[in-house]
Coordinates of C-alpha atoms and ligand atoms in Angstrom, one line a residue:
X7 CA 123.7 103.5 104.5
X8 CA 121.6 101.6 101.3
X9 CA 121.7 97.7 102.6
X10 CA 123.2 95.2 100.8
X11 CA 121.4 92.8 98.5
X12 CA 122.9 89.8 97.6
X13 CA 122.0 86.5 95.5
X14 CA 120.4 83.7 97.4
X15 CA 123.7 81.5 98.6
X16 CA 123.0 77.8 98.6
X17 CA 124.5 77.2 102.2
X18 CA 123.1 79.3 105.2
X19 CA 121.2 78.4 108.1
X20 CA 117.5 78.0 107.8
X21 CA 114.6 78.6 109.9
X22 CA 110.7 79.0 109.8
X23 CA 110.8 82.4 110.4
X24 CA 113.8 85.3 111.0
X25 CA 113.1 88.7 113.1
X26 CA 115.0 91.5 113.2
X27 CA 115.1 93.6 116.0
X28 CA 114.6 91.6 119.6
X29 CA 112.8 94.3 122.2
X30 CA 108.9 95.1 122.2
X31 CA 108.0 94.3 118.6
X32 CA 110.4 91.8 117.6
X33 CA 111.1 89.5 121.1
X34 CA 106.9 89.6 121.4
X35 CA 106.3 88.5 117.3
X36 CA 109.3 85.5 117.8
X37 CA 107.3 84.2 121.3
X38 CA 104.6 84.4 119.4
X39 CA 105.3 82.3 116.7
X40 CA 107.5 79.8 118.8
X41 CA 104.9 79.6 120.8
X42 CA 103.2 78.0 117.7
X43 CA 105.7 75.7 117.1
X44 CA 108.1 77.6 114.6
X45 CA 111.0 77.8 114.4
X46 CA 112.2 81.1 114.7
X47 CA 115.2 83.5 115.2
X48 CA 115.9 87.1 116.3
X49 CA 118.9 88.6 115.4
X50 CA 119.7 92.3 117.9
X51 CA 122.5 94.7 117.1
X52 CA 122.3 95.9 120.4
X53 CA 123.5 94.0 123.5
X54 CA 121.4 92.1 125.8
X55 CA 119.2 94.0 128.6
X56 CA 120.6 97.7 127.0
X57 CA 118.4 100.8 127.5
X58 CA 116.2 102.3 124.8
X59 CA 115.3 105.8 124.1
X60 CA 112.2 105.4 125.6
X61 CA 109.8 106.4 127.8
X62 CA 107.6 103.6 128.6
X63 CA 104.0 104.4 130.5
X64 CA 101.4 100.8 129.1
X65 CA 97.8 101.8 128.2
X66 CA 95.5 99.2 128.8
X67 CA 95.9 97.7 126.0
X68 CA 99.2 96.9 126.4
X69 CA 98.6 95.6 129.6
X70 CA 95.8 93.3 128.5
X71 CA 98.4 91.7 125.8
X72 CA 101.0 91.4 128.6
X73 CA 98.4 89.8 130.9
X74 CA 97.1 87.3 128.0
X75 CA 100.6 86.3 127.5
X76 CA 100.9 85.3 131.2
X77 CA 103.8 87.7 131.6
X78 CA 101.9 90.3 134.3
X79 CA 103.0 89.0 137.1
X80 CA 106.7 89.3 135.8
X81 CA 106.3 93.0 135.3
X82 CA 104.4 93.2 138.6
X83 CA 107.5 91.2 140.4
X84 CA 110.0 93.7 138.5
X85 CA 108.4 96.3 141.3
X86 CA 107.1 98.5 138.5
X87 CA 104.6 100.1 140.9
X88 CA 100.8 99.9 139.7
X89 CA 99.3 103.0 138.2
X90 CA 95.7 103.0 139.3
X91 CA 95.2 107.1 138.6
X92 CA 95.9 109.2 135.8
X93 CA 95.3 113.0 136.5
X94 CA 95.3 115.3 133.5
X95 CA 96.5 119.0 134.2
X96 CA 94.1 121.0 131.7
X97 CA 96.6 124.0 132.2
X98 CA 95.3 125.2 135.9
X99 CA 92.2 122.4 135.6
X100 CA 93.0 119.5 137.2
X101 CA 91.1 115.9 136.5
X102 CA 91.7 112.7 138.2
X103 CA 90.2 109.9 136.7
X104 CA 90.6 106.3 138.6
X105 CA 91.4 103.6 136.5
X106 CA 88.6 101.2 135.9
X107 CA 89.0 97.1 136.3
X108 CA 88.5 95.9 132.6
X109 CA 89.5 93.2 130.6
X110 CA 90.9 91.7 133.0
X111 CA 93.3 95.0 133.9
X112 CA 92.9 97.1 137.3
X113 CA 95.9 98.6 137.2
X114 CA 98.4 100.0 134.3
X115 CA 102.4 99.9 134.5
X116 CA 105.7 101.3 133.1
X117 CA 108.4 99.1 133.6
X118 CA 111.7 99.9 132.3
X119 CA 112.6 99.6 129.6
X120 CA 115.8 97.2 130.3
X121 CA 113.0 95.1 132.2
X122 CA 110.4 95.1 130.2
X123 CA 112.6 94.0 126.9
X124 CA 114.3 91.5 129.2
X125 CA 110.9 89.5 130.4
X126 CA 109.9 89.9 126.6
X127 CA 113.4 88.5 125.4
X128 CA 113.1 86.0 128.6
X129 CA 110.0 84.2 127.0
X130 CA 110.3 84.4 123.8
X131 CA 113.5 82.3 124.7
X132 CA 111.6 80.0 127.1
X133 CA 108.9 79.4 124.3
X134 CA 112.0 78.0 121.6
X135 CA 113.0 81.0 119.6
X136 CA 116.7 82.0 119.3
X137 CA 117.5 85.5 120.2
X138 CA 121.1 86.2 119.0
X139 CA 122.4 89.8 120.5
X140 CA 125.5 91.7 118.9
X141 CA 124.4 90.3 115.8
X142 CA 123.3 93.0 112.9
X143 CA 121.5 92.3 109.7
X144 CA 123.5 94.5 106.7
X145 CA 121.0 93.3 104.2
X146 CA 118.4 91.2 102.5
X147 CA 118.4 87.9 100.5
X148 CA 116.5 87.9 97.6
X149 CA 115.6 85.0 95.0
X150 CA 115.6 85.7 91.3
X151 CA 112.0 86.8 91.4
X152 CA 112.5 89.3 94.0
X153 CA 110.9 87.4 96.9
X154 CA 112.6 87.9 100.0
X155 CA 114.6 84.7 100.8
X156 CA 116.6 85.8 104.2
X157 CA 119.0 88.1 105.7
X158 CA 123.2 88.5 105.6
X159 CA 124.4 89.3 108.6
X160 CA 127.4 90.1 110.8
X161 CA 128.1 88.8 114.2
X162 CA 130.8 89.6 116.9
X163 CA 133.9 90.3 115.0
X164 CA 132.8 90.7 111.8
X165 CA 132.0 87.6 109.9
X166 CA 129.3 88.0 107.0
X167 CA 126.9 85.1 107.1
X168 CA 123.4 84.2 105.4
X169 CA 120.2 82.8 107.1
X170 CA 117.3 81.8 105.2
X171 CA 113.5 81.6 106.2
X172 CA 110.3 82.2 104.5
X173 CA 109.7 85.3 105.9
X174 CA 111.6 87.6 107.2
X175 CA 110.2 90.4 109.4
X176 CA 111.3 93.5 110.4
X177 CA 111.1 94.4 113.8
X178 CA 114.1 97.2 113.5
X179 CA 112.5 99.9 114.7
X180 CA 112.0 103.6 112.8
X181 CA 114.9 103.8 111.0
X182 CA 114.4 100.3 110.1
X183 CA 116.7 98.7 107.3
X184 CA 113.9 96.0 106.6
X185 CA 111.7 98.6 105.3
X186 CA 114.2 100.7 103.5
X187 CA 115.1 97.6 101.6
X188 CA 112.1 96.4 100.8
X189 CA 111.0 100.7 99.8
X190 CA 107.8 99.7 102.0
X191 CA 105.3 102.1 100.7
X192 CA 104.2 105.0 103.6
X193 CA 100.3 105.5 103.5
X194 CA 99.2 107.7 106.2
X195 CA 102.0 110.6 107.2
X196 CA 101.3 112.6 110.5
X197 CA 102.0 116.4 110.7
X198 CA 102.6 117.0 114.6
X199 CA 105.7 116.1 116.0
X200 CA 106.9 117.5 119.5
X201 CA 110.3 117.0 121.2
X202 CA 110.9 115.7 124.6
X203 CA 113.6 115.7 127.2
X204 CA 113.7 113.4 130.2
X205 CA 115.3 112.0 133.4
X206 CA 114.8 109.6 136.4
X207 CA 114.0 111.0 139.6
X208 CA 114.1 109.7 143.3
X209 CA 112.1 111.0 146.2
X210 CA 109.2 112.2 144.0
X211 CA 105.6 111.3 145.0
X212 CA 103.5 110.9 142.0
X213 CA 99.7 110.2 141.9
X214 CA 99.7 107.5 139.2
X215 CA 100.3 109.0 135.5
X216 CA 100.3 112.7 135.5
X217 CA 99.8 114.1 132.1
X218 CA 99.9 118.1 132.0
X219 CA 99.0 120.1 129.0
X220 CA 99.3 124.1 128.4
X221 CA 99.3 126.0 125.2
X222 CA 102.4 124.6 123.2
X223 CA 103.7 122.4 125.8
X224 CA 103.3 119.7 127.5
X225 CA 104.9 117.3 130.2
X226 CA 104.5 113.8 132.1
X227 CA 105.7 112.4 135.1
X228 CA 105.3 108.6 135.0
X229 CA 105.9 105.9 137.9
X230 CA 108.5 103.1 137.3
X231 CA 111.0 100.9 138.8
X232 CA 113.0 101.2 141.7
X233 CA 110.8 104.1 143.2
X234 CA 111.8 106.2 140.4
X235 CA 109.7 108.7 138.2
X236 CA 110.3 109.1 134.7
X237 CA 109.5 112.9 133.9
X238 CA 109.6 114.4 130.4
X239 CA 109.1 117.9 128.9
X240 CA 107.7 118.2 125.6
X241 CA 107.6 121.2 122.8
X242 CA 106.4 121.2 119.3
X243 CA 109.6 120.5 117.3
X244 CA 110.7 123.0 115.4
X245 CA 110.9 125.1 119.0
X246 CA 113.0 122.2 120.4
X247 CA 115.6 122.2 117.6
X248 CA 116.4 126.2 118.4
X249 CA 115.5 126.4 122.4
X250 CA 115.2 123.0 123.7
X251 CA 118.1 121.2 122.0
X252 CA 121.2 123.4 122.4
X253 CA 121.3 122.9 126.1
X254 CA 118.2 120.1 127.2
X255 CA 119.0 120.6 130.7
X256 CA 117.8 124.1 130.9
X257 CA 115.2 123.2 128.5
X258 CA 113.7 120.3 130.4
X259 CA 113.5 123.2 133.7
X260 CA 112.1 125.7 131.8
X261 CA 109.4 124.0 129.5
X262 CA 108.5 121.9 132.6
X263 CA 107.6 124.8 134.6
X264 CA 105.8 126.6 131.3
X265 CA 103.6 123.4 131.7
X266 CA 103.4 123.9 135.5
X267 CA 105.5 125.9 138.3
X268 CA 103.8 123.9 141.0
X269 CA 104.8 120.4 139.4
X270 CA 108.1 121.9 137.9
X271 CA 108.8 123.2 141.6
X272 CA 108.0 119.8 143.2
X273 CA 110.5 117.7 140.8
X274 CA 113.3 120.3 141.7
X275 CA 112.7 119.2 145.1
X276 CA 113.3 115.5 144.3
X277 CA 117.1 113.8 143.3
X278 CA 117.9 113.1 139.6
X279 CA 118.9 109.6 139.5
X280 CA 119.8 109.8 135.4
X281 CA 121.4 111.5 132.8
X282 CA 119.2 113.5 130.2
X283 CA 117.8 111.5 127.3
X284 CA 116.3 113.6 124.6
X285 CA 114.1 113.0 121.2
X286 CA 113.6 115.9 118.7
X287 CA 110.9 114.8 117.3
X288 CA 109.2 112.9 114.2
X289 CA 105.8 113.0 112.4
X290 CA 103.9 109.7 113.1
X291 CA 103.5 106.9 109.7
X292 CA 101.9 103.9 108.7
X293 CA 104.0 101.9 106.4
X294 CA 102.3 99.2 104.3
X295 CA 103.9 95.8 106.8
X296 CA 104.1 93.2 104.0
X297 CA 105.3 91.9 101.1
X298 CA 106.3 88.6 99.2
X299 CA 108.5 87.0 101.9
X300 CA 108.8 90.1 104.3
X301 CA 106.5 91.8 107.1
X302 CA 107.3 94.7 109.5
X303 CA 105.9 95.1 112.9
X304 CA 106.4 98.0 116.0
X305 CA 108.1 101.0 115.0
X306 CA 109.1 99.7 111.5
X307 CA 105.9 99.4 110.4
X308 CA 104.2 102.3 112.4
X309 CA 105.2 105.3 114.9
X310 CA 103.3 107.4 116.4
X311 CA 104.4 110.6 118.3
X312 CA 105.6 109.7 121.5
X313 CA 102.2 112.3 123.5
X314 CA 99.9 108.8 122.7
X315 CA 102.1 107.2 124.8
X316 CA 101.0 104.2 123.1
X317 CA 104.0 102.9 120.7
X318 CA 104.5 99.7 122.9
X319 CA 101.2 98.6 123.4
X320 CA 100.5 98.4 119.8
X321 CA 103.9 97.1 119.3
X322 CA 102.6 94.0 121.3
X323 CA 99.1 94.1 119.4
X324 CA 100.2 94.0 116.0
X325 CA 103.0 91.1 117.0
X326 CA 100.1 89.2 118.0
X327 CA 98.1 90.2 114.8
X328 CA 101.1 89.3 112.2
X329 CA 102.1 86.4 114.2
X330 CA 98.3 84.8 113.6
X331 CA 98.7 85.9 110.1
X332 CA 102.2 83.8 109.7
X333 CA 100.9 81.0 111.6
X334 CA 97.8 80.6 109.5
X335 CA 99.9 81.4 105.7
X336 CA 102.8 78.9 106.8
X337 CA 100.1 76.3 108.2
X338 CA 98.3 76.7 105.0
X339 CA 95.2 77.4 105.9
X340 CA 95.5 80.8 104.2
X341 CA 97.5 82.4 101.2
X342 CA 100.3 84.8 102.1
X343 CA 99.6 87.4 100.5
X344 CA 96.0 86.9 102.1
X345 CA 96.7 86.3 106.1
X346 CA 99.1 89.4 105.3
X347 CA 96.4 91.8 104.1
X348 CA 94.5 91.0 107.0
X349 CA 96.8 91.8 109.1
X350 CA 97.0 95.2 107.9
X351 CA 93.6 95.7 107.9
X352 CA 93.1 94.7 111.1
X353 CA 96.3 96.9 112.2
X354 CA 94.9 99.6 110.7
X355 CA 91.8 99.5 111.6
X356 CA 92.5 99.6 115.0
X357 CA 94.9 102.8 114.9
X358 CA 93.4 105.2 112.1
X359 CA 91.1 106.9 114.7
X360 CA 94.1 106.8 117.2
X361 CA 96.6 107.8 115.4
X362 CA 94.7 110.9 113.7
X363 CA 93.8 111.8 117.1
X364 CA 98.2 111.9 118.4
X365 CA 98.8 114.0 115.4
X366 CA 96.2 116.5 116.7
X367 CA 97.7 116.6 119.7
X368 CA 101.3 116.7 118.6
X369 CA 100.5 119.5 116.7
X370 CA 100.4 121.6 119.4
X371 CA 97.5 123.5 118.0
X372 CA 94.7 123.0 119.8
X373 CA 92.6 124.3 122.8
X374 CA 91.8 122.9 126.2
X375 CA 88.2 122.2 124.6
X376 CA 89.7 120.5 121.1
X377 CA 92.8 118.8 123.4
X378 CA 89.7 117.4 126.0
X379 CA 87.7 116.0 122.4
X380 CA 90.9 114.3 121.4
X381 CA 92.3 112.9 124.8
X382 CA 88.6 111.1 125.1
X383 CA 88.9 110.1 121.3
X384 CA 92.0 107.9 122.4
X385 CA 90.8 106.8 125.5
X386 CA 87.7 105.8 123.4
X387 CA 90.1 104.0 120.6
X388 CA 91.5 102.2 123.7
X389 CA 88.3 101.0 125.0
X390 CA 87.8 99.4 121.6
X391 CA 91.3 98.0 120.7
X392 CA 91.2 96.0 124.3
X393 CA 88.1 94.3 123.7
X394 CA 89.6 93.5 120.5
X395 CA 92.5 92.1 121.8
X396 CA 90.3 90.1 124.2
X397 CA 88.0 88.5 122.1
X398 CA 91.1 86.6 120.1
X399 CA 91.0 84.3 123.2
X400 CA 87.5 83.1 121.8
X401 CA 87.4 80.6 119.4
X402 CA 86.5 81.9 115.6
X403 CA 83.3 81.5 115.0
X404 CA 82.6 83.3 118.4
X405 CA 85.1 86.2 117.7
X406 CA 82.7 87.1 114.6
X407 CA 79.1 86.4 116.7
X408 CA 80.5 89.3 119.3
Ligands
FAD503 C1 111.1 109.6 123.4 C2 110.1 108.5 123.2 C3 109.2 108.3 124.2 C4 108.3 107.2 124.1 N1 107.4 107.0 125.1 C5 106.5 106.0 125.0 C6 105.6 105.6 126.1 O1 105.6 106.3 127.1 N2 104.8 104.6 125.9 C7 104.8 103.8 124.8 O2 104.0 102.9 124.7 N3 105.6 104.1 123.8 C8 106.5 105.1 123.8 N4 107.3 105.4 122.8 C9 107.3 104.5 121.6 C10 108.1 103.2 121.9 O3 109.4 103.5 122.3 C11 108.2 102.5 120.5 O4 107.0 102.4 119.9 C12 108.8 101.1 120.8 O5 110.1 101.1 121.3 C13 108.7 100.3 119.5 O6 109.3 99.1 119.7 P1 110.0 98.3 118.5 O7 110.4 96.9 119.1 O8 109.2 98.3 117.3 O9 111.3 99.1 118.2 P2 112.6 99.5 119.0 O10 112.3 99.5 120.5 O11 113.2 100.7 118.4 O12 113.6 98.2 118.7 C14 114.1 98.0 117.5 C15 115.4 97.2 117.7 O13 115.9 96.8 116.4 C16 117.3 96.7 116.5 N5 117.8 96.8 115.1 C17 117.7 97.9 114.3 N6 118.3 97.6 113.1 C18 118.9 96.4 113.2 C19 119.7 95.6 112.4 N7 120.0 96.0 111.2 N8 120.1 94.4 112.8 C20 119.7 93.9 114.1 N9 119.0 94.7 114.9 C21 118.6 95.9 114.5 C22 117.7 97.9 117.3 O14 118.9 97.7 117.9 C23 116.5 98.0 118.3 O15 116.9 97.3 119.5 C24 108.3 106.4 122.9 C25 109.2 106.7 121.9 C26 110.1 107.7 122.0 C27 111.1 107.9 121.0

């Protein structure tokens, strides 16, 4: 559907800043900026504390952002267990590798999704920002010179309204209607896509993550809460559209046990708790985030296949990154279009190694050696992004010292 576009209207509601979308991007990008005094809205379609098609394993980085933001202990209280292993099945090769205590994280975490969008939701709320759910955004506001102005919107039953802000930014996800409006330029396109099915299990002991990789398949069993594993099965995606996706049940049994009979064997063993949820696939992007009176962040600006098993945590880096950027263009201590382009540089400059390295690995065309070469590449990128993320604390002239 081609939003709507519609002439400025004189009366609407007006804040500092409007998001759209309200889970990791969007409810982290309005905390942030109410945090800093703005005044800000999120407007969700969906309802409050909803699901998402998801799976949700943090890398240290996203950890370290949750920790900075003082919402840890929330997660940690939600019983999401702590992951302090992650063993990677090289086919029959098995490594465990302990996670180490850095940047002030000694353990990593997968909440739910309903809980981790609700502690997200909970403090951008508590910080000042108004999170409206139910409420859909049909379309931009412009002004005569293009700029974007605001959003029109419809709430519970139906009522078309206007609310104005000098930026608006688009935290809607991959098939986001910000970007489509705003024809947000793509500059980097991935390749490898794979498609996944998953469920919830009880009654399944799990050693941390477990990642396990084989030729053309792949799988993950992944600790969350309520004792419950999260366990997906992954194929490139062209095999899931013809063998995966016409009956994912079967699919998930037989591609898990391609990837391992052992693992497959012990999840039989254990109770499914869930209903299938499946994905069939879609080759990573970078979108250009900005423009005159618009910005995207999360999936609307950038989605990588889900094997990184990073899309949160750089959801919460790059709200932190654009929210720095709109603090410092709306306090005026920088142009727009200026604090902008840094934020895409910086964005990007943080996931080109990264997200070349996903691709690889969605692909599905590599060997254990090649797979190995990638998996440290991340794990490298990671290293590098969380010392990043730690040295905003520092004050400027520090940050550019280190
Ligand atoms: C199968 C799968 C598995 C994954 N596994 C992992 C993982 O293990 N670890 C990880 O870090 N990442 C994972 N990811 C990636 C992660 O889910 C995303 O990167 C993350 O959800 C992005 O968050 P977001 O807030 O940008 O977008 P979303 O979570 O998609 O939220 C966007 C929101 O915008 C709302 N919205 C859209 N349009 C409108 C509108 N017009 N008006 C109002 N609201 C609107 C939607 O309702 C939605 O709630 C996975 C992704 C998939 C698909």
């Amino acid at each position: 559907m081609k939003p709507v576009e519609t002439p400025l209207r004189r009366r609407a509601e007006r804040f500092d800043a409007i998001v759209v979308g309200a889970r990791v991007a969007g409810a982290s990008t309005a905390m942030l900026l109410a945090r800093q005094g703005l005044r800000v809205v999120a407007l969700e379609r969906s309802r409050e504390g909803s699901d998402a098609l998801s799976t949700h394993a943090l890398l240290r980085p996203g950890v370290v952002q949750l920790r900075r933001w003082g919402l840890l202990d929330q997660v940690v209280a939600s019983g999401a267990p702590p992951v302090r292993r992650t063993v990677i099945h090289y086919g029959d090769e098995v490594a465990a590798i302990d996670i180490a205590s850095r940047h002030g994280v000694d353990a990593f975490y997968a909440p739910r999704r309903t809980v981790l969008d609700a502690i997200l939701a909970g403090a951008a709320r508590a910080a000042g920002a108004d999170l409206r759910f139910g409420v859909a955004v049909t379309g931009l506001v412009r002004d005569d010179d293009g700029r974007v102005r605001g959003v029109e919107v419809r709430g519970p039953g139906g009522r078309r309204t206007e609310i104005h802000a000098p930026i608006t930014i688009g935290a809607d996800g991959r098939r986001s209607l910000v970007a489509r409006a705003v024809g947000a330029p793509g500059h980097w396109r991935g390749a490898g896509a794979g498609g996944l099915v998953y469920a919830y299990f009880a009654g399944l002991d799990v050693d941390g993550y477990e990642w396990l990789y084989r030729p053309h398949v792949s799988a993950a069993l992944i600790p969350t809460n309520g004792g419950e594993v999260n366990v997906s099965a992954t194929v490139p995606a062209a095999r899931f559209a013809h063998d995966v996706r016409p009956d994912v049940e079967r699919g998930f049994w037989r591609v898990l046990a391609e990837a391992d009979r052992e693992v497959a064997e012990r999840v039989a063993e254990s109770t499914r708790t869930s209903r299938w949820y499946s994905f069939p696939g879609q080759p990573g992007y970078h979108r250009r985030p900005f423009g005159p009176g618009w910005a995207l962040v999360g999936d609307a600006g950038s989605f990588m296949d889900p094997t990184g098993a990073h899309g949160i945590s750089s959801a919460l880096r790059d709200a932190e990154l654009l929210a720095r950027a709109v603090v410092r263009a709306q306090g005026g201590a920088s142009g727009e279009r200026e604090a902008l382009a840094a934020y895409q540089r910086d964005r990007d400059a943080l996931s080109a190694r990264f997200f070349q390295a996903v691709d690889a690995v969605a692909s599905y065309r590599w060997d254990v050696e090649s797979l190995r070469a990638e998996l440290l590449a991340m794990s490298t990128e990671m290293s590098r992004e969380s010392e990043a993320l730690t040295l905003l604390d520092r004050p400027p002239a520090l940050r550019l010292a280190a």
